[in-house]
Each structure stands twice: as structure tokens, then as C-alpha cells.
Coordinates of C-alpha atoms and ligand atoms in Angstrom, one line a residue:
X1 CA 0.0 0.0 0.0
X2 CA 1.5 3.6 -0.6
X3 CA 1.5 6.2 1.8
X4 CA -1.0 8.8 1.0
X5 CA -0.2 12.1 0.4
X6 CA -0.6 15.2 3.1
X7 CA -0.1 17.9 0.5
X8 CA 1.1 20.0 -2.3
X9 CA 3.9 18.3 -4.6
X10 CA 6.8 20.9 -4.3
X11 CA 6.5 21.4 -7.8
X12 CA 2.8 22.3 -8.0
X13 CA 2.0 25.6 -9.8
X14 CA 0.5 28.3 -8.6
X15 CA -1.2 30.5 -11.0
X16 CA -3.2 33.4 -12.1
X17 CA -5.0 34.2 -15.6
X18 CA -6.3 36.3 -17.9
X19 CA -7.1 36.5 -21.6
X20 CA -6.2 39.2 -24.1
X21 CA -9.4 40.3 -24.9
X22 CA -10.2 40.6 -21.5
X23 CA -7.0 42.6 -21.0
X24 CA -5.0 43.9 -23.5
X25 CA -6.6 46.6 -24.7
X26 CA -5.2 48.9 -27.9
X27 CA -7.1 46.7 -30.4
X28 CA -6.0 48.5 -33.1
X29 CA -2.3 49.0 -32.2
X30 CA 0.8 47.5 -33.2
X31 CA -1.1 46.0 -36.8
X32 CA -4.0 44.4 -34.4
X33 CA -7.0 43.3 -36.6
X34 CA -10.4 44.1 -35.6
X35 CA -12.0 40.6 -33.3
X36 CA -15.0 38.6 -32.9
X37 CA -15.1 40.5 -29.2
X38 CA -14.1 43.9 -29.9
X39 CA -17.5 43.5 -31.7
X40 CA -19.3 43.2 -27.8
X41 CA -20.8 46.6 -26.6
X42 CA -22.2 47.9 -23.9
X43 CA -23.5 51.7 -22.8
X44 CA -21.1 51.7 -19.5
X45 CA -23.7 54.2 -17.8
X46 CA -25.8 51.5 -17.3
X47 CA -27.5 50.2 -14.1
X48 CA -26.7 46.6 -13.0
X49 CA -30.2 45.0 -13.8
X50 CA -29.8 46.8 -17.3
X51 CA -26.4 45.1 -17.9
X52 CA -27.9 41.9 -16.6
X53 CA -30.8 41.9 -18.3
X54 CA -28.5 42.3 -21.4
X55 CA -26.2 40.0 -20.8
X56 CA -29.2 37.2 -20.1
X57 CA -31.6 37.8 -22.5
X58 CA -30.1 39.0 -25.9
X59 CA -27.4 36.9 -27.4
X60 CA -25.1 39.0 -30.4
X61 CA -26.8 39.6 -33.1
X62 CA -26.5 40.8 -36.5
X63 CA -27.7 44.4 -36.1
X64 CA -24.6 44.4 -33.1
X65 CA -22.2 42.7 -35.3
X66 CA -23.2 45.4 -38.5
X67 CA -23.2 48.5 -36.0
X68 CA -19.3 47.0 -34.4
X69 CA -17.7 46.8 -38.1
X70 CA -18.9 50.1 -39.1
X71 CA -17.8 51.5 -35.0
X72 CA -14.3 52.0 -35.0
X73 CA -14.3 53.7 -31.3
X74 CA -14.0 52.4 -28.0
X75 CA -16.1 54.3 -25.6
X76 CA -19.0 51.4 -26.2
X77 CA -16.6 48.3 -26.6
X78 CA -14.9 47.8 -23.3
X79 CA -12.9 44.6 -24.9
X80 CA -11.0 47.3 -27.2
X81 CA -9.7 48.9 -23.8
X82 CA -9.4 46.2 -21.3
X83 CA -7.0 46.7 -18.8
X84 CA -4.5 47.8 -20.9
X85 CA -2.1 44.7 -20.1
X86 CA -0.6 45.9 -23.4
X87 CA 1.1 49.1 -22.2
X88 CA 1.0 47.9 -18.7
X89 CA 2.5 44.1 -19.1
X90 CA 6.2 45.0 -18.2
X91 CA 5.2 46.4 -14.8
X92 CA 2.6 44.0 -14.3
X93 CA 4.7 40.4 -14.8
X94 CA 7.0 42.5 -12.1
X95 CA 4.3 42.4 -9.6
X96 CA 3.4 38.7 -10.6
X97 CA 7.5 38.1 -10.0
X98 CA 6.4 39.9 -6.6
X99 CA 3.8 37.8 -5.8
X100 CA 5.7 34.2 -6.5
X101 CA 3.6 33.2 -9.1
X102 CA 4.7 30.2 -10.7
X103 CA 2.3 30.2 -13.5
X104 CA 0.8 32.7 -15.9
X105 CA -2.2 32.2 -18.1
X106 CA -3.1 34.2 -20.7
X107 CA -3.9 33.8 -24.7
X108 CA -3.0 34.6 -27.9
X109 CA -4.9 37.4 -29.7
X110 CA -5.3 35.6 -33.7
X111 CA -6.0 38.7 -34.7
X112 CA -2.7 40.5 -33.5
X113 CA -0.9 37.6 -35.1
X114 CA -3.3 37.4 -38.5
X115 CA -5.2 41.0 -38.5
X116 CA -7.6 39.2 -41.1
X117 CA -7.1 36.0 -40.0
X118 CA -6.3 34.9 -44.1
X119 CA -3.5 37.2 -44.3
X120 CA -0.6 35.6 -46.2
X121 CA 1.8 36.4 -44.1
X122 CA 1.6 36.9 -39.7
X123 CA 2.0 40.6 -38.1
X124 CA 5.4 41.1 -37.1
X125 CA 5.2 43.3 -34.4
X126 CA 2.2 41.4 -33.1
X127 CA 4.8 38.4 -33.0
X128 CA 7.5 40.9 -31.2
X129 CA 4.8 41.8 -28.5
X130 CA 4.0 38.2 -27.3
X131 CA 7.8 37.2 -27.1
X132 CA 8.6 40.2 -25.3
X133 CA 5.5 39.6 -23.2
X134 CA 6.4 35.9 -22.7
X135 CA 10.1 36.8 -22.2
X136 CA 9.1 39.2 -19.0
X137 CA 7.3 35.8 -17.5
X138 CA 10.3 33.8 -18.4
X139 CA 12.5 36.5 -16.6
X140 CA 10.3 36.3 -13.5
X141 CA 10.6 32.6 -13.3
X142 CA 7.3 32.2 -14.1
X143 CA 6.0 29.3 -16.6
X144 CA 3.3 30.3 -18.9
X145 CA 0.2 28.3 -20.4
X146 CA -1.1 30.0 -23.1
X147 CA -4.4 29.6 -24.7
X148 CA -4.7 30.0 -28.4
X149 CA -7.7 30.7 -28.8
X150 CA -9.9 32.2 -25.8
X151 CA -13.1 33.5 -27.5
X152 CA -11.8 35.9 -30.4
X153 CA -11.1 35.4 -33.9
X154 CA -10.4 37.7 -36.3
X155 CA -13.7 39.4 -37.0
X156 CA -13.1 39.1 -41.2
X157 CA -13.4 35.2 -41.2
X158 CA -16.7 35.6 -40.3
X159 CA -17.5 38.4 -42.3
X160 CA -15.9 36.8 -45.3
X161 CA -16.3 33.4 -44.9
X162 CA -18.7 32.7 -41.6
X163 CA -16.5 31.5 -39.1
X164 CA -16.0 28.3 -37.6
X165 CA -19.4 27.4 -40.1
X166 CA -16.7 27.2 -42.5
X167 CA -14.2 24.1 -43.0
X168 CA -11.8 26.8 -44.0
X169 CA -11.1 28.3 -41.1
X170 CA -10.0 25.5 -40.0
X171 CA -7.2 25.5 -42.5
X172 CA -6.1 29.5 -41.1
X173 CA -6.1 28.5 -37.8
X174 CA -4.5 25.8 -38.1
X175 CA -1.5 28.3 -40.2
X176 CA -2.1 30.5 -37.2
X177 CA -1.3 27.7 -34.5
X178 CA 1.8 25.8 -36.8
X179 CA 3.0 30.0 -36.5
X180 CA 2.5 30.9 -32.8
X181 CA 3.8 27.1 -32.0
X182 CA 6.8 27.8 -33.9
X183 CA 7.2 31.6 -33.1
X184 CA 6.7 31.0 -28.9
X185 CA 7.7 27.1 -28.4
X186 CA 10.5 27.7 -26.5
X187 CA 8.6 30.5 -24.3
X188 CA 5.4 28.3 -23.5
X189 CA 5.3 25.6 -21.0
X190 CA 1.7 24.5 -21.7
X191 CA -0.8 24.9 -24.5
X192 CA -4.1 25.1 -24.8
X193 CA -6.0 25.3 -27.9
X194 CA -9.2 26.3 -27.2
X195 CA -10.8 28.2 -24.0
X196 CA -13.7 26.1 -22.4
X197 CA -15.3 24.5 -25.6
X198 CA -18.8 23.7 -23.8
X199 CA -19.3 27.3 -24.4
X200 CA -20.8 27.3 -27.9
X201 CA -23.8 25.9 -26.1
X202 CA -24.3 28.8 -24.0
X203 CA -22.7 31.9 -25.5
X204 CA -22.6 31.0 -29.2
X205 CA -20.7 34.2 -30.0
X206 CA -18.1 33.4 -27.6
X207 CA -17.8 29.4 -28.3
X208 CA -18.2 29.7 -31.8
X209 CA -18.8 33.2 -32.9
X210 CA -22.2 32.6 -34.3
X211 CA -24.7 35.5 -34.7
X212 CA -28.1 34.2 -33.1
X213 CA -30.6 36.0 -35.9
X214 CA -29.3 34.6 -38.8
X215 CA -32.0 34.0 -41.5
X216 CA -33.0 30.7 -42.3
X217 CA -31.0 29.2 -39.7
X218 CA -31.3 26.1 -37.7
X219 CA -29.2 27.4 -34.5
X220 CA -28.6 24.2 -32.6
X221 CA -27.7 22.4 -36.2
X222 CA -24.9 25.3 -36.9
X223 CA -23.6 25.5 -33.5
X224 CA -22.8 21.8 -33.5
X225 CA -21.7 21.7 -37.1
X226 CA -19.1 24.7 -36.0
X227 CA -18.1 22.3 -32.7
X228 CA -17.3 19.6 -35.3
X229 CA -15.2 22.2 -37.0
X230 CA -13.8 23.5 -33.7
X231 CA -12.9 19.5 -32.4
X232 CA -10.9 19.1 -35.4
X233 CA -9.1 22.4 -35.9
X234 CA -8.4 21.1 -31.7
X235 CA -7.4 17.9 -32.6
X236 CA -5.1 19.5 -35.3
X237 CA -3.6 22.0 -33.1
X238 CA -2.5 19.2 -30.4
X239 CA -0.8 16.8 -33.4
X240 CA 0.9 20.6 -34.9
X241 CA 2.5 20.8 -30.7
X242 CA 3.4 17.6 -31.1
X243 CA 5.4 18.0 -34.0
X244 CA 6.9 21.0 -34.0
X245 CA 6.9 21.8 -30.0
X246 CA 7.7 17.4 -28.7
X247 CA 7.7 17.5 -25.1
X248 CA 5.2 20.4 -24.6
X249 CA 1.9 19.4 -22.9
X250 CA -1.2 20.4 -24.9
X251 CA -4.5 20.0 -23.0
X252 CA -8.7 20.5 -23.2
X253 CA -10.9 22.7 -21.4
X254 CA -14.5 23.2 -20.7
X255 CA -15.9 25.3 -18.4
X256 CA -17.1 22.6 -15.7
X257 CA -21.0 22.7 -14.5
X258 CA -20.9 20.4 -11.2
X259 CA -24.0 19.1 -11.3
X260 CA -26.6 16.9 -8.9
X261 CA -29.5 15.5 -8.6
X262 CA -31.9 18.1 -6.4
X263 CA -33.6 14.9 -5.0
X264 CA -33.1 10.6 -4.8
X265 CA -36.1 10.5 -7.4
X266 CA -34.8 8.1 -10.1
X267 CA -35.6 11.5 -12.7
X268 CA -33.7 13.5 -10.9
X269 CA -31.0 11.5 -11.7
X270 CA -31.2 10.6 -15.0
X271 CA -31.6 14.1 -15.6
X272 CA -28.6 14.9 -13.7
X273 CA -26.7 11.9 -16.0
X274 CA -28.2 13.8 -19.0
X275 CA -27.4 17.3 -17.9
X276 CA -23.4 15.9 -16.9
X277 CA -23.4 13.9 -20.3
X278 CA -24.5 17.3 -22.7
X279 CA -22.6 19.9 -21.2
X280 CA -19.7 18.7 -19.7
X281 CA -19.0 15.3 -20.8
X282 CA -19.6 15.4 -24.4
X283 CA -16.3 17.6 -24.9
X284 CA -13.8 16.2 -22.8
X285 CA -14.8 12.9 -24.1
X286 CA -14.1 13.8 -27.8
X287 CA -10.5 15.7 -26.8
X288 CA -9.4 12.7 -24.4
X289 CA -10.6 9.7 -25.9
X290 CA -10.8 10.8 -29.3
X291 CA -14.3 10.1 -30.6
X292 CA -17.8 10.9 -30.4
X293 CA -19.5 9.3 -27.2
X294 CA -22.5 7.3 -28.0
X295 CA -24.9 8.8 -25.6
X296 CA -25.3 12.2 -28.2
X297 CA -26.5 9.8 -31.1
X298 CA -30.2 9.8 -29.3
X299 CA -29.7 13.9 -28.3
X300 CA -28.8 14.5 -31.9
X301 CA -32.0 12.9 -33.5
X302 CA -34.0 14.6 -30.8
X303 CA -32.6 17.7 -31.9
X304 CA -32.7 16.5 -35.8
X305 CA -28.9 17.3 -35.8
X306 CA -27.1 15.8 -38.4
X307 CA -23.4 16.9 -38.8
X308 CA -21.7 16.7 -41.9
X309 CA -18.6 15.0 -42.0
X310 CA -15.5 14.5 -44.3
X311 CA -13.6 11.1 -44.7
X312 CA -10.8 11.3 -42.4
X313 CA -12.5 13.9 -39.5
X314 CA -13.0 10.9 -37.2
X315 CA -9.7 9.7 -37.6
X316 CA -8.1 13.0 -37.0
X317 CA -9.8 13.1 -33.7
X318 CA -8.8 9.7 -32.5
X319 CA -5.3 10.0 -33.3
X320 CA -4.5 13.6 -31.6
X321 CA -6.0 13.0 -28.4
X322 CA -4.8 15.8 -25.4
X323 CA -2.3 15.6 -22.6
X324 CA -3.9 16.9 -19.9
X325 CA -7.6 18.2 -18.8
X326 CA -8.2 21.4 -17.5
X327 CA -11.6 23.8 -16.6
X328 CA -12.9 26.8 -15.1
X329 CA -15.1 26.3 -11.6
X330 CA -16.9 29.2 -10.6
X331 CA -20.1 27.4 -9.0
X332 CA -22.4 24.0 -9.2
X333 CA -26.4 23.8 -9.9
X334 CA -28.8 21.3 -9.4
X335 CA -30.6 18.8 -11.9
X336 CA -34.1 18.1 -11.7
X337 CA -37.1 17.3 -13.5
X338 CA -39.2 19.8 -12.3
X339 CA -39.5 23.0 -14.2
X340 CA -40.8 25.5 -11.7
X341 CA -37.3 24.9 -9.8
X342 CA -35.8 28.2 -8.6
X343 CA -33.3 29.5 -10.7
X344 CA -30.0 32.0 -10.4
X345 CA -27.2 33.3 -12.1
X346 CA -23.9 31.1 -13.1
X347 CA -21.4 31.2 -15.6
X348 CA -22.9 31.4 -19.1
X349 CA -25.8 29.9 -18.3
X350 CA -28.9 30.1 -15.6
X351 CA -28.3 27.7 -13.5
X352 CA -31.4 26.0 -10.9
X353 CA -30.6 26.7 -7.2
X354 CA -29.1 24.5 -4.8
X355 CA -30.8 25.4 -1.3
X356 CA -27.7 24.4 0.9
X357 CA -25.6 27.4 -1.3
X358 CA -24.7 30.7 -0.6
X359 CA -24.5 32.8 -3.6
X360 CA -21.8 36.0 -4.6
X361 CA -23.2 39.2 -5.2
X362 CA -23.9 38.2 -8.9
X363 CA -25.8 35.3 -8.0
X364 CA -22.9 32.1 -8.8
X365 CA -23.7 29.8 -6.0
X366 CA -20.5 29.5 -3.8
X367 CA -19.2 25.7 -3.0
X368 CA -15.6 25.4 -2.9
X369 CA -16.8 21.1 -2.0
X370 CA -18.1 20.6 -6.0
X371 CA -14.4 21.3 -6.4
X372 CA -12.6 18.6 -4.7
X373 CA -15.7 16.3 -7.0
X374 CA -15.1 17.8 -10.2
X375 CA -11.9 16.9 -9.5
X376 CA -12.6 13.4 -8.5
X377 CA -14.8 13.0 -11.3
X378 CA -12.6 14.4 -13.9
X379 CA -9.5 12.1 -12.9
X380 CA -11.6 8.8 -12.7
X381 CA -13.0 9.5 -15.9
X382 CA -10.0 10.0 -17.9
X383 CA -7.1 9.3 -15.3
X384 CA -5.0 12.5 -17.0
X385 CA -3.3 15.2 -15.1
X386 CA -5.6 18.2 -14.4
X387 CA -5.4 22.0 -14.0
X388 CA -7.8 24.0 -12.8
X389 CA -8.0 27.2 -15.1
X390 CA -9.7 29.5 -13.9
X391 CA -11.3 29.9 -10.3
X392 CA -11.9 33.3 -8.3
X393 CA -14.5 35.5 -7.1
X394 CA -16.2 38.1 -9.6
X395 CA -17.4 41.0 -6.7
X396 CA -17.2 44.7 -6.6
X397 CA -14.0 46.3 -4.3
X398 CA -13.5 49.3 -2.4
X399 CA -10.2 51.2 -3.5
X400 CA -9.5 53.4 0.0
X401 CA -7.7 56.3 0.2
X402 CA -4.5 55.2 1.0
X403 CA -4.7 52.7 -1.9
X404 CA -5.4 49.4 0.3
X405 CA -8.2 47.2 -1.0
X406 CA -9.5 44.9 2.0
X407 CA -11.2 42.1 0.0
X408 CA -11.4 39.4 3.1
X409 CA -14.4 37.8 0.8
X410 CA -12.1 37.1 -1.8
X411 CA -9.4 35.9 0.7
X412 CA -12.0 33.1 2.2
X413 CA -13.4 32.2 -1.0
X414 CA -9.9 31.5 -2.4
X415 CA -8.7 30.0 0.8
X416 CA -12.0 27.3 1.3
X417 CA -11.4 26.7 -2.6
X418 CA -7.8 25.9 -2.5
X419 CA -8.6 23.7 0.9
X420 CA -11.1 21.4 -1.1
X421 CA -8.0 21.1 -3.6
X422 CA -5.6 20.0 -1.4
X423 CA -8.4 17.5 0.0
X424 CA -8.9 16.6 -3.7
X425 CA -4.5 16.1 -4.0
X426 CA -4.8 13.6 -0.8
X427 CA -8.0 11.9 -1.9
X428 CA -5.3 10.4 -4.8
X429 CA -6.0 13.1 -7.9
X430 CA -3.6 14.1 -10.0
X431 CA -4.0 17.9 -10.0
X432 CA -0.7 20.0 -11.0
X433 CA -1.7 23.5 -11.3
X434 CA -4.8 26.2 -9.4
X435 CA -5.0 29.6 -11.8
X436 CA -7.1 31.9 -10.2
X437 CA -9.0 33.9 -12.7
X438 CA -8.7 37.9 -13.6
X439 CA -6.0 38.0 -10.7
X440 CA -5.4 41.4 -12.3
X441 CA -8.8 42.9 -12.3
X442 CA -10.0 43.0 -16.2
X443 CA -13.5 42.9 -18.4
X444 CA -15.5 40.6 -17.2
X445 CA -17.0 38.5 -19.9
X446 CA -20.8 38.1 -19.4
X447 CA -21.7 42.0 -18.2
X448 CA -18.6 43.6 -20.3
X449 CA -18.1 45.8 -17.0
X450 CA -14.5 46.3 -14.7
X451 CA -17.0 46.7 -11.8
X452 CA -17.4 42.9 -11.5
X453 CA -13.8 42.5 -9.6
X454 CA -11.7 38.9 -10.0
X455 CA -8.2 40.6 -9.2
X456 CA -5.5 40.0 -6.3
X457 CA -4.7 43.3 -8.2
X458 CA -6.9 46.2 -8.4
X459 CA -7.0 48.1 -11.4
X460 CA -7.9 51.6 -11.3
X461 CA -10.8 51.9 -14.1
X462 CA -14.5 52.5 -14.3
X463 CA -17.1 50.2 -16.9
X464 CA -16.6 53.5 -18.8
X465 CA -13.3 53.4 -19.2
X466 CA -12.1 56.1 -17.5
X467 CA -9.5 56.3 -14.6
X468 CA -5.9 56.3 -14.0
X469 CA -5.3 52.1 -15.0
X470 CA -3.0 52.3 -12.1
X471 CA -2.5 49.1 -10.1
X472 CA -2.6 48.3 -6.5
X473 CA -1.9 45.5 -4.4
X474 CA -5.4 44.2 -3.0
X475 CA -5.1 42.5 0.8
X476 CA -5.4 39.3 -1.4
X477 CA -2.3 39.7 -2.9
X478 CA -0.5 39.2 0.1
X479 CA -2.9 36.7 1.0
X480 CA -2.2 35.0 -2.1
X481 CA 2.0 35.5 -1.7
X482 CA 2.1 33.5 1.5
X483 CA -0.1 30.8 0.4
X484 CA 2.2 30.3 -2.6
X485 CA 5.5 30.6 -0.5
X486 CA 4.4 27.6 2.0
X487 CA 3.4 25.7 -0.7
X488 CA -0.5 25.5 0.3
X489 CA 0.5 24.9 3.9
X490 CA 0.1 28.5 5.7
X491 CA -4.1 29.9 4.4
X492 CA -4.4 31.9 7.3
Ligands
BG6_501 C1 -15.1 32.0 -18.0 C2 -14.3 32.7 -19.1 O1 -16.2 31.5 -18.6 O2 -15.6 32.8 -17.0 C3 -13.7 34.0 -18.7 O3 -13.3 31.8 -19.7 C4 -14.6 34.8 -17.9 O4 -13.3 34.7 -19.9 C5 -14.9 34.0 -16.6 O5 -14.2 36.1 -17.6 C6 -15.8 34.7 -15.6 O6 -17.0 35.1 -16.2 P1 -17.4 36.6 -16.1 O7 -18.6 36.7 -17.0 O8 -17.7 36.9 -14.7 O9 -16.3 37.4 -16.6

């Protein structure tokens, strides 16, 4: 019998992320191409319930996409400003150095890289930026896993040929990847093609940059005809690492919904099978064992989905399966059979309220316990090495006057979350890496607003826009350096 474990490996990385829509910023700087989320707006003089109601209720549409091409100004696109990571990224990897972090997670912007997307040849400088960026982490001791794709593609392939609808994108992003893979392999430590790829379901624009209004269009039969699209241009991406980058891990994500059963009725848990099945399972089950599971052969002919296929897809998806597992965990709902449930907020979607849960100020019901079982689950399913992606607390801070920020909520929620972990590493699961999400405060995805605060690191700027973008160290920060300096032992 082995000896269990009472902790943290001493190489287990610590991390923090963002993306580069959510934080670069100058979208039309150093050759930058226009995006699939510089095309989000929203009127930053807004209440909250207007924002919400927005964000809920209206999913991008073609009027939004027409006004954002013919827009070239950033007052009602808070993606083109972000946090301005861009300008700031120097002084910011310094404070990350500060911190300890081990691990940085950010993405690559395809349209800094390809403005167009099918341009013949990639954007120098947009090159020079990411190995500069990537150089500062490497100065700072800090590995880096970098998404390639987190939401945004150049707007023009859709325009032009309709996005992922199209088998040719495919062929550009997979020039874009062989291009980054050989332009940054020796600066990234992971990869990671595609940011939480259960999306499409939720927030088609995001997932798979569909507009919702199209005419004539059977949604659910374009979104999964794009995910087809998207699990090959995946599994090509993990065999073009492979090649050209040997050694490197490349890995899956979905953002994870931990689901159960609101009661012991035998529906309830069925349902709960079904729910786990079409919006968790179905992904990683493609990336990590490489083919379509049987259970979606009865959802796609409820759904009259029929995907079209080209000799050779399946095989291209069984023989580039990925390293490793990872996913965002922000909350868990319940499954049930009854359709006057109670419902909240959650991460891209509405989620049916669990009566034992606390929820955060924008409704994601708190329970740092469905951690430590996604991770269970996700390791006896597939028995690969995880990393958690993304986990944090999205709240409004107080900046005081001396420029503290005493965000104690944010302290307990990382610290109960990063105890269910360690619970998690000693129940026998073979987790490697915690990246706490928008550690430098940025645009949050769903509202499109700065005032819904992830960051150890404040970031002094309004939904508007406007402020100094100064940083300052949040009481988390600290919180966060001691943690990472006992290795998980000292959360006090
Ligand atoms: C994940 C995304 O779904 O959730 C991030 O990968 C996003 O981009 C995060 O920011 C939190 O969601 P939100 O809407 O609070 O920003």
C-alpha cells in the first residue's frame, strides 16, 4: 500500500489568468485586426439589472455585429480597452514576480498575429509583442500556459467566410497555431487550444462566434456543425505541438458545470446523467478519448442534428487526443425534473438553485466542496493530469484612500477553494496546477463591465473606461504570496 499524500507536490504551480481580450486593450495598435469580441458593446452608464438583463436575454446579433464593423471607437466596446495589459505588461509580470507566481495564463490574440485572419503572411510586431510579453514571465521565473484561442477570432473570417461554419477556417487556424507554435515554443510551457469549448452551447458568440438571428437558420444544427469544426481544428492544433513543439503538454478545457440531482427520485438522476453527459461530458470525451460518445446519437436525433462529415474527420480526432484536462469552476447547480425549480445566475448559463448554497453578489452559487468532486470526477473518468484554469471571485471592491483594498471575501473564498484542492491532492487526484481567474482585475466576460472585480490586483478603471489604469496590491495579494510561499500549507 502507498503512503498517502498530506499535500502539495513541491513542484505544484500556482497561477493566475487572464485572456487578451479581457486585457490587453489597444485593439488597433501595433497592426492588431479588428475581433470577434471587440465586436461586444455595452452603454457603460448602465444600471446593473440593465447590464444583466442584457447580458441574459439578448445573445449577439446581427444588427450588433453590423453597428461593431462600421464602430471603430472604443467608448461602447470595453474589450478594445481592457485593462491595458498591453502598455502595462512589463510592470505588471513584475508584480506577478512579486507575488511568486509560478504560473501565468493568458492567450493569444489571432488577430494581432493574423489582422484578417487569411492574411498571407503573420503581423510582425504582433509576434515581437507576445515574445517580449512571454520573455518578461520567463524573466520572473514564471511558466506560462497559453491559450490559443480564448473567444476571439479575427472578426473578417466571419464576415468573409462565416466562421468556424466554414471548413476553411479551419485550414487558417490551423497556419495560425503551426505560426505561434513555432514563433513561442521555446517561451510556453503549456498549450491550450481552445478556452472552455462547452461554451458554444451557452454563448454561441463566444464558443463559436455565431450570430443568433441569422436568417433561415437552424441554431442548434450550426452551432454543432461549427463544434465539429472546432474538435478538429483542436485535434489539429494538439498533433501541430506535437510536431513541432515534442515534449510540450497540450490539454482541453470546458468550463465545468458540477452538477446533482436536487432529489433521490430516479428523474432527478437521470436528468442529472443527461445534464453531466450534454454539457460537460460530451467535450472532454471527444479531446481525451478521441471520438464521439454514444450517448449524443439519441440527443442528436431529438434535436434533428445531423453533422456533416469529411472522410478522415474521425480519424483526426482519434489520433490527436490531449495531454492533460483542465476547466474553469466558478459554481455548481442542481438537476431536476421539475420545471418551476428556482433558478439563479452562473457562468454562461442560468443555473437551478441548490438550497444548501450561498451565492456571490452576482448570483454564482458559492461551493468550494463541488471542487474537490469535479476533481474526483474528472481524474476517474480519464485518469490525466488536471489543472484548474480558472477559479476566483467576480465581486465589486473598495479602493480606499491610501490605496489598500481589504477584500477578506475574496481571501475566504480562495482560501475554502484551495482547501477542497488540497483535499482533492490527498484523496489520490492528480492535479498539477490552481490559476485563479482575472487576478489582475479586467473585463468581465458576461456583463462587459470592470466593476465585476476577479483581481488580487486592483486596477484603477470604471465600466466607462475612464481612470488612471494604475495598479494596487489588494489585501489578497498578500494573502495569495504567503499561500504560494508555503506551498499551500500556511491559508491563514
Ligand atoms: C469564463 C471565461 O467562462 O468565466 C472568462 O473563460 C470569464 O473569460 C470567466 O471572464 C468569468 O466570467 P465573467 O462573466 O464573470 O467574466
Amino acid at each position: 500500500m502507498g503512503k498517502i499524500k498530506t499535500g502539495f507536490d513541491s513542484d505544484f504551480l500556482w497561477g493566475g489568468a487572464i485572456s487578451c481580450s479581457q486585457a490587453d486593450g489597444a485593439w488597433n495598435e501595433g497592426g492588431k485586426g479588428k475581433s470577434t469580441q471587440d465586436c461586444r458593446w455595452l452603454d457603460g452608464t448602465w444600471t446593473r439589472d440593465q447590464i444583466e438583463e442584457k447580458h441574459h436575454n439578448n445573445p449577439f446579433s446581427h444588427d450588433e455585429l453590423v453597428a461593431a464593423l462600421a464602430d471603430d471607437g472604443t467608448e461602447f466596446y470595453p474589450f478594445r480597452r481592457g485593462n491595458d495589459f498591453y502598455h502595462h505588461y512589463k510592470e505588471d509580470i513584475a508584480l506577478f514576480g512579486e507575488m511568486g507566481l509560478k504560473l501565468f495564463r493568458t492567450s493569444v490574440c489571432w488577430s494581432r498575429i493574423f489582422p484578417n485572419g487569411d492574411d498571407a503572411e503573420p503581423n510582425r510586431e504582433g509576434i515581437e509583442w507576445y515574445r517580449s510579453m512571454l520573455g518578461e514571465c520567463k524573466r520572473h521565473g514564471i511558466k506560462t500556459f497559453v491559450t490559443m484561442l480564448h473567444y476571439d477570432i479575427p472578426v473578417n473570417l466571419v464576415v468573409k467566410y462565416g466562421g468556424w461554419k466554414s471548413r476553411k477556417t479551419i485550414d487558417f487556424f490551423v497556419r495560425y497555431v503551426e505560426t505561434i507554435v513555432r514563433e513561442f515554443g521555446d517561451l510556453v510551457d503549456f498549450w491550450l487550444p481552445f478556452n472552455e469549448f462547452n461554451a458554444a452551447r451557452f454563448s454561441p458568440w463566444d464558443g463559436v462566434c455565431l450570430v443568433k438571428d441569422e436568417e433561415g437558420e437552424d441554431f442548434d444544427q450550426a452551432i454543432f456543425q461549427c463544434l465539429h469544426h472546432e474538435f478538429i481544428a483542436n485535434a489539429l492544433a494538439v498533433k501541430t505541438v506535437h510536431e513541432l513543439s515534442p515534449g510540450t503538454p497540450v490539454g482541453g478545457m470546458i468550463a465545468r458545470f458540477c452538477t446533482y440531482p436536487a432529489t433521490c427520485r430516479p428523474e432527478d438522476n437521470l436528468q442529472a446523467i443527461h445534464d453531466d453527459q450534454y454539457s460537460n461530458w460530451f467535450y472532454t470525451d471527444i479531446m481525451a478519448r478521441g471520438k464521439y460518445p454514444a450517448y449524443m446519437d439519441r440527443y442528436f436525433d431529438k434535436l434533428g442534428i445531423e453533422i456533416q462529415m469529411e472522410p478522415g474527420d474521425l480519424d483526426i480526432i482519434a489520433a490527436n487526443t490531449v495531454d492533460f484536462l483542465s476547466f474553469s469552476y466558478y459554481f455548481s447547480q442542481v438537476s431536476t425534473c421539475d420545471q418551476g425549480w428556482e433558478k439563479t445566475a452562473g457562468n454562461l448559463v442560468m443555473a437551478n438553485k441548490n438550497p444548501y448554497l450561498e451565492t456571490s453578489e452576482w448570483g454564482w452559487q458559492l461551493d468550494p466542496l463541488g471542487l474537490r468532486i469535479t476533481l474526483n470526477q474528472m481524474y476517474d473518468r480519464y485518469g490525466l493530469p488536471l489543472y484548474i484554469a480558472e477559479n476566483g471571485l467576480g465581486t465589486s471592491d473598495t479602493l480606499e484612500a491610501d490605496g489598500t483594498v481589504h477584500d477578506e471575501y475574496r481571501i475566504d473564498y480562495i482560501r475554502q477553494h484551495v482547501a477542497a484542492l488540497k483535499e482533492a491532492v490527498i484523496d489520490g487526484v492528480d492535479v498539477r496546477g490552481y490559476m485563479i481567474w482575472g487576478f489582475l482585475d479586467l473585463v468581465a466576460c458576461g456583463p462587459l463591465t470592470m466593476d465585476k472585480r476577479y483581481g488580487l490586483i486592483y486596477v484603477d478603471l470604471d465600466n466607462c473606461g475612464k481612470g488612471t489604469a494604475k495598479r494596487y496590491k489588494k489585501d489578497s495579494f498578500y494573502w495569495y504570496q504567503k499561500c504560494i510561499e508555503s506551498n499551500g500549507k500556511n491559508l491563514e
